[in-house]
Amino acid sequence: MAERGLFERALGLEWPWRVERTEFDAAERRLDLHLDFEAGGTFACPSCGRGGCKAHDASPKRWRHLDFFQHRAYLHTGTASSSGSARGSPTA
């Protein structure tokens, strides 16, 4: 299994999410996983729950995850807005 596929399975990612790239620094004891979603991917609206909403205006975020053995692990991704509410207004 390829490295990115291993992390995708371990994190429980499903389409449209994927691991875009990884950075491992043994000296710093750090693992960085950069996540992204496939172009054209759709999401459920966080406000109304309606599915099939396109994402836009992603802003970068970083989260500390559980350690990967003795290495600090960080997830990097963009959180996107979607126009999923019944009113059609952007939600994040």
Short mmCIF file of C-alpha atoms in Angstrom, two decimals:
data_model
loop_
_atom_site.label_atom_id
_atom_site.label_comp_id
_atom_site.label_asym_id
_atom_site.label_seq_id
_atom_site.Cartn_x
_atom_site.Cartn_y
_atom_site.Cartn_z
CA MET A 1 0.00 0.00 0.00
CA ALA A 2 1.30 3.45 -0.87
CA GLU A 3 2.15 5.87 1.94
CA ARG A 4 -0.67 8.33 1.23
CA GLY A 5 -3.20 5.50 0.93
CA LEU A 6 -2.10 4.15 4.31
CA PHE A 7 -2.71 7.51 6.00
CA GLU A 8 -6.04 7.97 4.18
CA ARG A 9 -7.23 4.62 5.54
CA ALA A 10 -5.86 5.29 9.02
CA LEU A 11 -7.65 8.66 9.15
CA GLY A 12 -10.86 7.20 7.70
CA LEU A 13 -10.93 9.67 4.82
CA GLU A 14 -13.59 9.21 2.16
CA TRP A 15 -14.06 10.84 -1.22
CA PRO A 16 -13.66 13.71 -1.91
CA TRP A 17 -10.97 13.96 0.81
CA ARG A 18 -7.42 12.71 0.20
CA VAL A 19 -3.89 13.03 1.58
CA GLU A 20 -2.16 15.37 -0.84
CA ARG A 21 1.35 15.08 0.63
CA THR A 22 3.25 14.11 3.75
CA GLU A 23 6.27 15.61 5.48
CA PHE A 24 8.26 13.60 8.00
CA ASP A 25 11.09 15.03 10.09
CA ALA A 26 12.69 12.35 12.29
CA ALA A 27 15.05 14.84 13.97
CA GLU A 28 12.12 17.07 14.97
CA ARG A 29 9.94 14.02 15.68
CA ARG A 30 7.18 15.51 13.56
CA LEU A 31 4.75 14.26 10.90
CA ASP A 32 2.70 16.70 8.81
CA LEU A 33 -0.20 15.39 6.71
CA HIS A 34 -1.56 17.79 4.11
CA LEU A 35 -5.17 17.01 3.18
CA ASP A 36 -7.25 18.35 0.33
CA PHE A 37 -10.46 17.52 -1.48
CA GLU A 38 -10.85 16.60 -5.12
CA ALA A 39 -12.00 19.32 -7.48
CA GLY A 40 -15.75 19.06 -7.92
CA GLY A 41 -16.19 17.37 -4.56
CA THR A 42 -19.45 18.08 -2.78
CA PHE A 43 -20.27 18.28 0.92
CA ALA A 44 -23.20 18.39 3.27
CA CYS A 45 -24.14 21.89 4.45
CA PRO A 46 -23.16 22.31 8.12
CA SER A 47 -26.24 24.48 8.71
CA CYS A 48 -29.08 22.60 7.04
CA GLY A 49 -27.47 19.21 6.32
CA ARG A 50 -28.43 19.26 2.64
CA GLY A 51 -25.92 17.27 0.57
CA GLY A 52 -24.37 17.96 -2.82
CA CYS A 53 -23.06 21.44 -2.05
CA LYS A 54 -19.93 22.69 -3.82
CA ALA A 55 -17.14 24.12 -1.67
CA HIS A 56 -15.44 27.45 -2.26
CA ASP A 57 -13.16 29.98 -0.53
CA ALA A 58 -11.00 27.48 1.37
CA SER A 59 -8.85 29.01 4.11
CA PRO A 60 -5.83 27.11 5.47
CA LYS A 61 -6.03 25.53 8.93
CA ARG A 62 -3.77 23.30 11.02
CA TRP A 63 -4.77 20.88 13.78
CA ARG A 64 -2.67 18.90 16.23
CA HIS A 65 -3.56 15.22 15.90
CA LEU A 66 -2.73 12.22 18.05
CA ASP A 67 0.94 11.28 18.03
CA PHE A 68 2.17 8.92 15.33
CA PHE A 69 4.22 6.64 17.57
CA GLN A 70 6.68 9.10 19.21
CA HIS A 71 6.20 11.82 16.57
CA ARG A 72 3.92 14.85 16.88
CA ALA A 73 1.34 14.75 14.10
CA TYR A 74 -0.37 17.70 12.44
CA LEU A 75 -3.18 17.83 9.88
CA HIS A 76 -3.16 20.70 7.38
CA THR A 77 -6.15 21.46 5.18
CA GLY A 78 -8.42 24.22 4.02
CA THR A 79 -11.81 24.70 5.57
CA ALA A 80 -14.21 25.72 2.87
CA SER A 81 -17.49 27.54 2.70
CA SER A 82 -20.42 26.07 0.84
CA SER A 83 -23.69 27.47 -0.42
CA GLY A 84 -25.82 24.72 1.01
CA SER A 85 -28.44 26.36 3.11
CA ALA A 86 -31.99 26.68 1.86
CA ARG A 87 -31.38 30.42 1.50
CA GLY A 88 -28.32 29.81 -0.69
CA SER A 89 -26.08 31.87 1.57
CA PRO A 90 -22.50 30.76 2.26
CA THR A 91 -21.89 28.64 5.34
CA ALA A 92 -18.65 27.45 6.86
#
